[in-house]
PDB file of N, CA, C and O in Angstrom, chain B, residues numbered from 101:
ATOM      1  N   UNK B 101      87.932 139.290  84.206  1.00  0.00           N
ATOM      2  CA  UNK B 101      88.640 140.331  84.916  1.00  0.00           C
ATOM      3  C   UNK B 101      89.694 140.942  83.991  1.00  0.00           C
ATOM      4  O   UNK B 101      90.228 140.419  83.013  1.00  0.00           O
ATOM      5  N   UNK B 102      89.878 142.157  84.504  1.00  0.00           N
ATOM      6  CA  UNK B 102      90.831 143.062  83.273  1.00  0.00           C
ATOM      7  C   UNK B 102      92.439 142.577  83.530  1.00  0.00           C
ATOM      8  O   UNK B 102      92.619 141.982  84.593  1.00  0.00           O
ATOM      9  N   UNK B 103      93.598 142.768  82.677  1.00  0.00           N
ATOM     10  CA  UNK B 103      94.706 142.858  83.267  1.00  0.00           C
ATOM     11  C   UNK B 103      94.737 144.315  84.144  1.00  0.00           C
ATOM     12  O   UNK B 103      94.325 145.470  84.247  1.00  0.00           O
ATOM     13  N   UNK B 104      95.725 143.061  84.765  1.00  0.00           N
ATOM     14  CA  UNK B 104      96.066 144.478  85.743  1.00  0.00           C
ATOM     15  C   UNK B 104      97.485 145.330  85.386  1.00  0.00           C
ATOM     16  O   UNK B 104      98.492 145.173  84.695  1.00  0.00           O
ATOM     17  N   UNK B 105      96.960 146.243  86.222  1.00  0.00           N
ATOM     18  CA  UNK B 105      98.106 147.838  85.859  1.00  0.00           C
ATOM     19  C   UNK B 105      98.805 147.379  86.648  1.00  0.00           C
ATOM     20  O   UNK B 105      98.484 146.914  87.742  1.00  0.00           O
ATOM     21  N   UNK B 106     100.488 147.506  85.890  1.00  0.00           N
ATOM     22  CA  UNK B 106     101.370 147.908  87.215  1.00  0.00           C
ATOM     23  C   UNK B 106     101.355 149.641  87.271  1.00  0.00           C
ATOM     24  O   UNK B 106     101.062 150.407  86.353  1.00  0.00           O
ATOM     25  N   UNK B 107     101.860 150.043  88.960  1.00  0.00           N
ATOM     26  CA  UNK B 107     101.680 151.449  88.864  1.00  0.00           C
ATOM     27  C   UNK B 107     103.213 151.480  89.880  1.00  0.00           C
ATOM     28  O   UNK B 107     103.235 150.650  90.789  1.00  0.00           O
ATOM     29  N   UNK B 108     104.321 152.309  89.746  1.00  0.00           N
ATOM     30  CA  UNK B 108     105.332 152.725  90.524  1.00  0.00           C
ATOM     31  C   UNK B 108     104.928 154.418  91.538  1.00  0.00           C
ATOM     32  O   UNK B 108     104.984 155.628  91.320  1.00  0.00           O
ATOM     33  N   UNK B 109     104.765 154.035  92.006  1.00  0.00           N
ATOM     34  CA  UNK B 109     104.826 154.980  93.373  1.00  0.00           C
ATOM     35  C   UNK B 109     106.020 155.311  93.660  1.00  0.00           C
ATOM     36  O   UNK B 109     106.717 154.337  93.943  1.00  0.00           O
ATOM     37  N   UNK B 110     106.783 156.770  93.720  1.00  0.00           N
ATOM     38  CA  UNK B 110     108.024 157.136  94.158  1.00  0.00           C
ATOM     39  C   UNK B 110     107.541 158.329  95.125  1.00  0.00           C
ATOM     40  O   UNK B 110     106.820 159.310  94.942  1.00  0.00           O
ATOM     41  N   UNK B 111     108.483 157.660  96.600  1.00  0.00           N
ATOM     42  CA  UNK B 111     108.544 158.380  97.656  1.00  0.00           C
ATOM     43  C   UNK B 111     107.213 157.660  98.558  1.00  0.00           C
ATOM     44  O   UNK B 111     106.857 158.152  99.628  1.00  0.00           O
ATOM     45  N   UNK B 112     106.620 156.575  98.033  1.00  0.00           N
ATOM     46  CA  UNK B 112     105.460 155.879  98.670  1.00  0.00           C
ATOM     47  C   UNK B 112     105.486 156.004  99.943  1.00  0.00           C
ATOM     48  O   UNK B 112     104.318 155.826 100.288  1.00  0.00           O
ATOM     49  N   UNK B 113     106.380 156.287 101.250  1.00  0.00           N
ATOM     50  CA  UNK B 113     106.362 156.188 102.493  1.00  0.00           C
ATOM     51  C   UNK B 113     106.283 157.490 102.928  1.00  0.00           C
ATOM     52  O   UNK B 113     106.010 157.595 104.123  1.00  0.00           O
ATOM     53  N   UNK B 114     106.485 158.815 102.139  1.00  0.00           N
ATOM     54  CA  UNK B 114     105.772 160.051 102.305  1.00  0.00           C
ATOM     55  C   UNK B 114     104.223 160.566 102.438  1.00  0.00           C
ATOM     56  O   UNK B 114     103.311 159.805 102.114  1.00  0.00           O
ATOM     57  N   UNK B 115     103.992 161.721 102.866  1.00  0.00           N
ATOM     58  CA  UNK B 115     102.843 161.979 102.920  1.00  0.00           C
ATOM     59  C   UNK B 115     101.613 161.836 101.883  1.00  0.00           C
ATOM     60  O   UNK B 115     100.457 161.524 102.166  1.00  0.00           O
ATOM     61  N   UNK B 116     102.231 162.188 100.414  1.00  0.00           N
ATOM     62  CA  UNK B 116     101.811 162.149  99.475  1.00  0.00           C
ATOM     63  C   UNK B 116     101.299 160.672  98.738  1.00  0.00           C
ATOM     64  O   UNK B 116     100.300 160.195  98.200  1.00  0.00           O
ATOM     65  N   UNK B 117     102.197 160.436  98.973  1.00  0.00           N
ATOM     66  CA  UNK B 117     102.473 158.610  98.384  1.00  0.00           C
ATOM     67  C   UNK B 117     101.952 158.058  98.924  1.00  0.00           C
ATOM     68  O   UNK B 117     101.443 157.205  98.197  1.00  0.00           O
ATOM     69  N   UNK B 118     101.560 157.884 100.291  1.00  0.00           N
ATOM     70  CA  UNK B 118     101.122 157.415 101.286  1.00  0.00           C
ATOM     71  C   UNK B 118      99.813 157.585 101.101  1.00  0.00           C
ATOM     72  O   UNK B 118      99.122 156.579 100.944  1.00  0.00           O
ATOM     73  N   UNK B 119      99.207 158.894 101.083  1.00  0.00           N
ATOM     74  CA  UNK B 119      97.583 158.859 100.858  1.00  0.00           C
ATOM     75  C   UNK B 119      97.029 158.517  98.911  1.00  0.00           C
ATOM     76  O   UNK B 119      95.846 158.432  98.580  1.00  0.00           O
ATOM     77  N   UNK B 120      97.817 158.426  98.257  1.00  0.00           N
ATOM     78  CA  UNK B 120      97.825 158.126  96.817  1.00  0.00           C
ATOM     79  C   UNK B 120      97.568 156.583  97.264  1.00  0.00           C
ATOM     80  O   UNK B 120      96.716 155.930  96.663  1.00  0.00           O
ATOM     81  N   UNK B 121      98.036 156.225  97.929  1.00  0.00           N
ATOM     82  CA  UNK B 121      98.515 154.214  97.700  1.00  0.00           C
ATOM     83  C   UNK B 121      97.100 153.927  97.958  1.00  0.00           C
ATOM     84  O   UNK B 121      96.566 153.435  96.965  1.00  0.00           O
ATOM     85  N   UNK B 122      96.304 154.074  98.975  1.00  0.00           N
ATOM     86  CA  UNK B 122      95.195 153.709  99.488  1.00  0.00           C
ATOM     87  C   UNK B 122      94.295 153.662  98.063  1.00  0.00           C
ATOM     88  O   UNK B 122      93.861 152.707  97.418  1.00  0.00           O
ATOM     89  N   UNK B 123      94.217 154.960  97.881  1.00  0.00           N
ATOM     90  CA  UNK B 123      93.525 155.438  96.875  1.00  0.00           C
ATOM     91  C   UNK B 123      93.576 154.798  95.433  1.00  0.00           C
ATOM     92  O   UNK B 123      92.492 154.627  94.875  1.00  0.00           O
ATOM     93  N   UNK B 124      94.530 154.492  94.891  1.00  0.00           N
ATOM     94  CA  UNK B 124      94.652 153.366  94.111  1.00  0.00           C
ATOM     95  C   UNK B 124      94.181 152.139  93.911  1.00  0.00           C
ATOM     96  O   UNK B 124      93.576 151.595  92.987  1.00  0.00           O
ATOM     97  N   UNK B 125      94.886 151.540  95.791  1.00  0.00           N
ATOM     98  CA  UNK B 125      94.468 150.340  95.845  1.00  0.00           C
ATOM     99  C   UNK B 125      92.974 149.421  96.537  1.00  0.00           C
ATOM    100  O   UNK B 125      92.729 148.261  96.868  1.00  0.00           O
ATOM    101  N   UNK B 126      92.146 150.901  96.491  1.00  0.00           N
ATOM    102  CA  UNK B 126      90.921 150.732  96.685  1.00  0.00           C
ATOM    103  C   UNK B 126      89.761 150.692  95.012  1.00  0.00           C
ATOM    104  O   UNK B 126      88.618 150.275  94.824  1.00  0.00           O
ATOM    105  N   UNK B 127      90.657 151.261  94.220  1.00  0.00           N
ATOM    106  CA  UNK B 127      89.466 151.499  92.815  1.00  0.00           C
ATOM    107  C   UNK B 127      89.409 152.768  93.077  1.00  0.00           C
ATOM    108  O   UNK B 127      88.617 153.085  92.189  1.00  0.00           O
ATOM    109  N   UNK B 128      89.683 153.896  93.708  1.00  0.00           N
ATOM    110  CA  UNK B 128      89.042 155.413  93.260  1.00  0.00           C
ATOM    111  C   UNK B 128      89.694 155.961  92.334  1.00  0.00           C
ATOM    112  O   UNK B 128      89.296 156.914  91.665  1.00  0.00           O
ATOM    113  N   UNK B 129      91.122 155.196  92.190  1.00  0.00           N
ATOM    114  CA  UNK B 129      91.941 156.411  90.823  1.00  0.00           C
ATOM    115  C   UNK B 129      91.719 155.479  89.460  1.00  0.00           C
ATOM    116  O   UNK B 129      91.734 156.225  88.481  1.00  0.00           O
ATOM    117  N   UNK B 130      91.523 154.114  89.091  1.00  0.00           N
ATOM    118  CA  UNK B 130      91.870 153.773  87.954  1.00  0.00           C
ATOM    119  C   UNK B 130      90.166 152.644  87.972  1.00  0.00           C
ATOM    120  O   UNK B 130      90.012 151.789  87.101  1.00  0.00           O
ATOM    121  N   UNK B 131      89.625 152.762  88.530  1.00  0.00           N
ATOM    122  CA  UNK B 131      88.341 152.115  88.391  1.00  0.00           C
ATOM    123  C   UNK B 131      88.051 150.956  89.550  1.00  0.00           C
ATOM    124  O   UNK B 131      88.963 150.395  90.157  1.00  0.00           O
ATOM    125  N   UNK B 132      86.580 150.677  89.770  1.00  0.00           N
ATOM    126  CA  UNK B 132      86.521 149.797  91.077  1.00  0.00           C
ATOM    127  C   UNK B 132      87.103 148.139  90.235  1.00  0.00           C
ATOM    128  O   UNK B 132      87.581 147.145  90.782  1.00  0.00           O
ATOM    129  N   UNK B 133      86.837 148.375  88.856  1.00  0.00           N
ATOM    130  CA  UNK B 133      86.894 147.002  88.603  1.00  0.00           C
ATOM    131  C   UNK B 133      88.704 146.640  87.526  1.00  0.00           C
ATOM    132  O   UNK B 133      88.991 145.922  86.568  1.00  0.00           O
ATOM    133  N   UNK B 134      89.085 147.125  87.965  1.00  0.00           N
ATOM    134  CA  UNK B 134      91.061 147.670  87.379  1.00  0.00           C
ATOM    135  C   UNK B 134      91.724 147.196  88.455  1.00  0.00           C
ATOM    136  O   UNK B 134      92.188 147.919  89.336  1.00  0.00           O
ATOM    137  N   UNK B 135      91.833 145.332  88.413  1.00  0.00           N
ATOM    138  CA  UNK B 135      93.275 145.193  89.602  1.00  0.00           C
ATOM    139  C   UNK B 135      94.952 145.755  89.353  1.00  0.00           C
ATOM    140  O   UNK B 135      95.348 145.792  88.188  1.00  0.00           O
ATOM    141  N   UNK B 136      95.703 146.093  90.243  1.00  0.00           N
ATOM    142  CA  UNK B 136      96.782 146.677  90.560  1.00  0.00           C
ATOM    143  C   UNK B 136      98.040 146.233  90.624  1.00  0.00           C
ATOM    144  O   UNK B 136      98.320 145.582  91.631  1.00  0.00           O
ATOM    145  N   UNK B 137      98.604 146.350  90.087  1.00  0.00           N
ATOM    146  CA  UNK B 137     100.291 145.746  91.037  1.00  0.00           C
ATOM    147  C   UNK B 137     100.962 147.183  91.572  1.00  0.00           C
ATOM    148  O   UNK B 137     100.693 148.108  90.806  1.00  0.00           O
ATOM    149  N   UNK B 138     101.272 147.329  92.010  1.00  0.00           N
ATOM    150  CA  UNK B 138     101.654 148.524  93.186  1.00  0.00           C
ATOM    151  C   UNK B 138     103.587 148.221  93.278  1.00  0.00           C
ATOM    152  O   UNK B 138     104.027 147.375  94.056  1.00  0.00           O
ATOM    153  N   UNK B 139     104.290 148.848  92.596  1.00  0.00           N
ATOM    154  CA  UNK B 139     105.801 148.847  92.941  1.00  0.00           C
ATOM    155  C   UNK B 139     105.990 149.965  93.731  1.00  0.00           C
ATOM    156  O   UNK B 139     105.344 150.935  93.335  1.00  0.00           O
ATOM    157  N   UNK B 140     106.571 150.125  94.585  1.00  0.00           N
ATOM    158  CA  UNK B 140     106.904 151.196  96.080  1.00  0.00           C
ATOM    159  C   UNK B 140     108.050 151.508  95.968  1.00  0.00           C
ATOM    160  O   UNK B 140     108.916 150.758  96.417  1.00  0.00           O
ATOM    161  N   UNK B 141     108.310 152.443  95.475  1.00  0.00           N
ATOM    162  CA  UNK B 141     110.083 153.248  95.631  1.00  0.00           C
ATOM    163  C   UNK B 141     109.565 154.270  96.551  1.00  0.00           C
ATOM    164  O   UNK B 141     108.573 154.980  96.717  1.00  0.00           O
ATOM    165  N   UNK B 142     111.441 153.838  97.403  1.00  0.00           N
ATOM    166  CA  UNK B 142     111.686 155.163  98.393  1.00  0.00           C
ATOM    167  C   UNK B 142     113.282 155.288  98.170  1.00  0.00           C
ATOM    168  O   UNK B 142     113.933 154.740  97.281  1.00  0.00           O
ATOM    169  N   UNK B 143     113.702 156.047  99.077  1.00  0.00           N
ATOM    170  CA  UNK B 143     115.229 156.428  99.413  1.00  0.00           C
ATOM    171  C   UNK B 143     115.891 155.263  99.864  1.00  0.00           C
ATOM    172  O   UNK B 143     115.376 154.834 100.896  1.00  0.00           O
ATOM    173  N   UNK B 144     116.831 154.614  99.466  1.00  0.00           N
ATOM    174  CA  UNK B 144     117.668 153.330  99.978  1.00  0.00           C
ATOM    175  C   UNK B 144     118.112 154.072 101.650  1.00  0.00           C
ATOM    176  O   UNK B 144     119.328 154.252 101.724  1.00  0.00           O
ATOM    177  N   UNK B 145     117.554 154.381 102.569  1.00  0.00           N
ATOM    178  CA  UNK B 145     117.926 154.834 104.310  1.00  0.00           C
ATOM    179  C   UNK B 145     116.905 154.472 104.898  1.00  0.00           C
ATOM    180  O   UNK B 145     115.713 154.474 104.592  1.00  0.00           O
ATOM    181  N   UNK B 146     117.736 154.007 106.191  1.00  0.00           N
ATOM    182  CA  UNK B 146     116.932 152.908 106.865  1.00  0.00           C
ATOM    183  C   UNK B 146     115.689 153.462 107.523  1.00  0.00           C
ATOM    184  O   UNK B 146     114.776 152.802 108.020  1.00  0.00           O
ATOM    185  N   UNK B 147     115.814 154.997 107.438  1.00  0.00           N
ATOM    186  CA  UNK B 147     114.636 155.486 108.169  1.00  0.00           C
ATOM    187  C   UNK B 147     113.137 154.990 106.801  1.00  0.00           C
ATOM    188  O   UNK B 147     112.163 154.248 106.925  1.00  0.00           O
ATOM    189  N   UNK B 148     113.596 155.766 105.716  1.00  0.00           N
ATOM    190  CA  UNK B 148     112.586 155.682 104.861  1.00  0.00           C
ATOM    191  C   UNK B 148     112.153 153.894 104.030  1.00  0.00           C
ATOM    192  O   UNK B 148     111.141 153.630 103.381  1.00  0.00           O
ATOM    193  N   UNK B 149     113.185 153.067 104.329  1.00  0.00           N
ATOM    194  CA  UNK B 149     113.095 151.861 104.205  1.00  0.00           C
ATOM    195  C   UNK B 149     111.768 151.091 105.263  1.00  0.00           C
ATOM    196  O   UNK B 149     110.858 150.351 104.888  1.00  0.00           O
ATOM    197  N   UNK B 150     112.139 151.691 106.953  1.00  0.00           N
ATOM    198  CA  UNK B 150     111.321 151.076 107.567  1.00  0.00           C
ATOM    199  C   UNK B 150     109.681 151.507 107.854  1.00  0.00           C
ATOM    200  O   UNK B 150     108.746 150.972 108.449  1.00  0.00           O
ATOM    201  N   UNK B 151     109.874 152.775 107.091  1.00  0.00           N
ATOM    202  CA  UNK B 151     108.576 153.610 107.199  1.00  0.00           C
ATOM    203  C   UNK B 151     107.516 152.698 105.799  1.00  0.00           C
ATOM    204  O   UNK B 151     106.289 152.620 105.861  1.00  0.00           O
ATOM    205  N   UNK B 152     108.182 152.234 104.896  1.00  0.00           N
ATOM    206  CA  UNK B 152     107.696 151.800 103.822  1.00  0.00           C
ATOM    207  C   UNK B 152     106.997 150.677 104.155  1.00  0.00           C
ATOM    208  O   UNK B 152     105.798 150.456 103.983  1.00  0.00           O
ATOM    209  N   UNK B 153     108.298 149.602 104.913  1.00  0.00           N
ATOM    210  CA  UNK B 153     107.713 148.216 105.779  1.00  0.00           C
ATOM    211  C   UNK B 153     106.307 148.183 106.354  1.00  0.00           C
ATOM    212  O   UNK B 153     105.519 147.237 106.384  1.00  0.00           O
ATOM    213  N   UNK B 154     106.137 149.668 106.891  1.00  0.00           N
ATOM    214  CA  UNK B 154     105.000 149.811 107.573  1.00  0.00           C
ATOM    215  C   UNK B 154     103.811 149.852 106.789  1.00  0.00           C
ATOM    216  O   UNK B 154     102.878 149.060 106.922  1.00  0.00           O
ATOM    217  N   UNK B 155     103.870 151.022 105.767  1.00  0.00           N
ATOM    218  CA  UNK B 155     103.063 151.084 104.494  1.00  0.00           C
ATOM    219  C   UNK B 155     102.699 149.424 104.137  1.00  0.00           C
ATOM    220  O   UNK B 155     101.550 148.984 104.085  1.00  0.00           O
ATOM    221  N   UNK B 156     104.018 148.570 103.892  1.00  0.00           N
ATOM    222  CA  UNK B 156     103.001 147.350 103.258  1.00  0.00           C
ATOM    223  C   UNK B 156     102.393 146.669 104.073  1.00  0.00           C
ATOM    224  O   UNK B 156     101.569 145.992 103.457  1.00  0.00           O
ATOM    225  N   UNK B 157     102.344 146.438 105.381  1.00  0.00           N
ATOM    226  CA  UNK B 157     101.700 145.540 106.287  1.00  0.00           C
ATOM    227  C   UNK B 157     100.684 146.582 106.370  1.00  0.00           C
ATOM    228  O   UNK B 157      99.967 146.071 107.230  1.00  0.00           O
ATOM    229  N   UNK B 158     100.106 147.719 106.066  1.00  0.00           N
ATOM    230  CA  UNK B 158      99.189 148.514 106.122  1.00  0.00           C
ATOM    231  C   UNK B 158      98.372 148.201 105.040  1.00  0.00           C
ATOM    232  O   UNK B 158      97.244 147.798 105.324  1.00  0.00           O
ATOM    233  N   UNK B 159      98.717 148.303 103.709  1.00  0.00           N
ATOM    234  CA  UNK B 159      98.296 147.835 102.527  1.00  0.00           C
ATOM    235  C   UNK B 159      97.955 146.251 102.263  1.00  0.00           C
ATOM    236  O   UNK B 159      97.147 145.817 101.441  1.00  0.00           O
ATOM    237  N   UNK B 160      98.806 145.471 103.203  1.00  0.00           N
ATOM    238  CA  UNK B 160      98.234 143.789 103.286  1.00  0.00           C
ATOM    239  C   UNK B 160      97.282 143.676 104.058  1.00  0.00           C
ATOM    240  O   UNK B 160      96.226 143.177 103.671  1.00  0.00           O
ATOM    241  N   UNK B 161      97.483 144.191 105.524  1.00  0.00           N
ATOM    242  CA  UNK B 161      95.932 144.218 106.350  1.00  0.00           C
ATOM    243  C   UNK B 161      94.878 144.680 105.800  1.00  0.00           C
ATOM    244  O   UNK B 161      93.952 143.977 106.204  1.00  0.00           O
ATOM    245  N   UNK B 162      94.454 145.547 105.033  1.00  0.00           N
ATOM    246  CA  UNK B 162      93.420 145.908 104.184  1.00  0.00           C
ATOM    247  C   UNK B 162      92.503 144.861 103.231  1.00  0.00           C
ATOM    248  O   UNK B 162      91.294 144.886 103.003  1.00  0.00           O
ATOM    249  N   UNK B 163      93.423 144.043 102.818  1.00  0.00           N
ATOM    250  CA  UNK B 163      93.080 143.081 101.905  1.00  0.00           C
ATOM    251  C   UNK B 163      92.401 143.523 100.626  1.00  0.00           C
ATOM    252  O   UNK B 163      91.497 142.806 100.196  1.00  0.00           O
ATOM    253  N   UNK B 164      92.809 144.872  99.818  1.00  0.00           N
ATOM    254  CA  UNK B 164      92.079 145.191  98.882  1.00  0.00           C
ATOM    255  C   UNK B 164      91.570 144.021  97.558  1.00  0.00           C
ATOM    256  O   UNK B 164      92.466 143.459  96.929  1.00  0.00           O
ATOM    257  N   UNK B 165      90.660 143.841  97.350  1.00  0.00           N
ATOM    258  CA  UNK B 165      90.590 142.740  96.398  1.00  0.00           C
ATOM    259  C   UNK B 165      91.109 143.274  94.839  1.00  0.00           C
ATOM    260  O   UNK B 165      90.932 142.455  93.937  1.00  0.00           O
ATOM    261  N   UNK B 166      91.644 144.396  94.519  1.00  0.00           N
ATOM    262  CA  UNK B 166      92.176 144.890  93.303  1.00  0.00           C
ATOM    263  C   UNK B 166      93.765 144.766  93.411  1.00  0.00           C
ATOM    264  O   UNK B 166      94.469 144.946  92.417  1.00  0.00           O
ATOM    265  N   UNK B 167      94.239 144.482  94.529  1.00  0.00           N
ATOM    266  CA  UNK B 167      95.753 144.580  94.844  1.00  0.00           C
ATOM    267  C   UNK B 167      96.230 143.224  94.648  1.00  0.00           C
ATOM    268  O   UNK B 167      97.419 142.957  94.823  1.00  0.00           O
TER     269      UNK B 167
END
């Protein structure tokens, strides 16, 4: 297995970031066989803090095997 990429995501709990993350952490942007480490920046406010929370229990239920 390859090393894996780390990749920083800024604004990850936005619209943008949000449909990027999937996409990553499925193999469509960096290859099916390229595991991931995924760092998630947002805005230190509690709105965009808890929107993120959501993102990772979204991204753990998935169980991508590259993540």
């Amino acid at each position: 297995m390859k090393k894996p990429v780390r990749v920083a995501v800024t604004g990850a709990a936005g619209q943008i970031g949000y449909s990027l993350l999937f996409r990553i952490a499925s193999g469509e942007m960096l290859g099916k066989d390229q595991p991931v480490i995924l760092q998630l920046l947002e805005l230190p406010m509690d709105k965009a803090q808890a929107a993120l929370k959501g993102v990772i229990m979204e991204l753990e239920d998935c169980a991508f095997p590259l993540l």
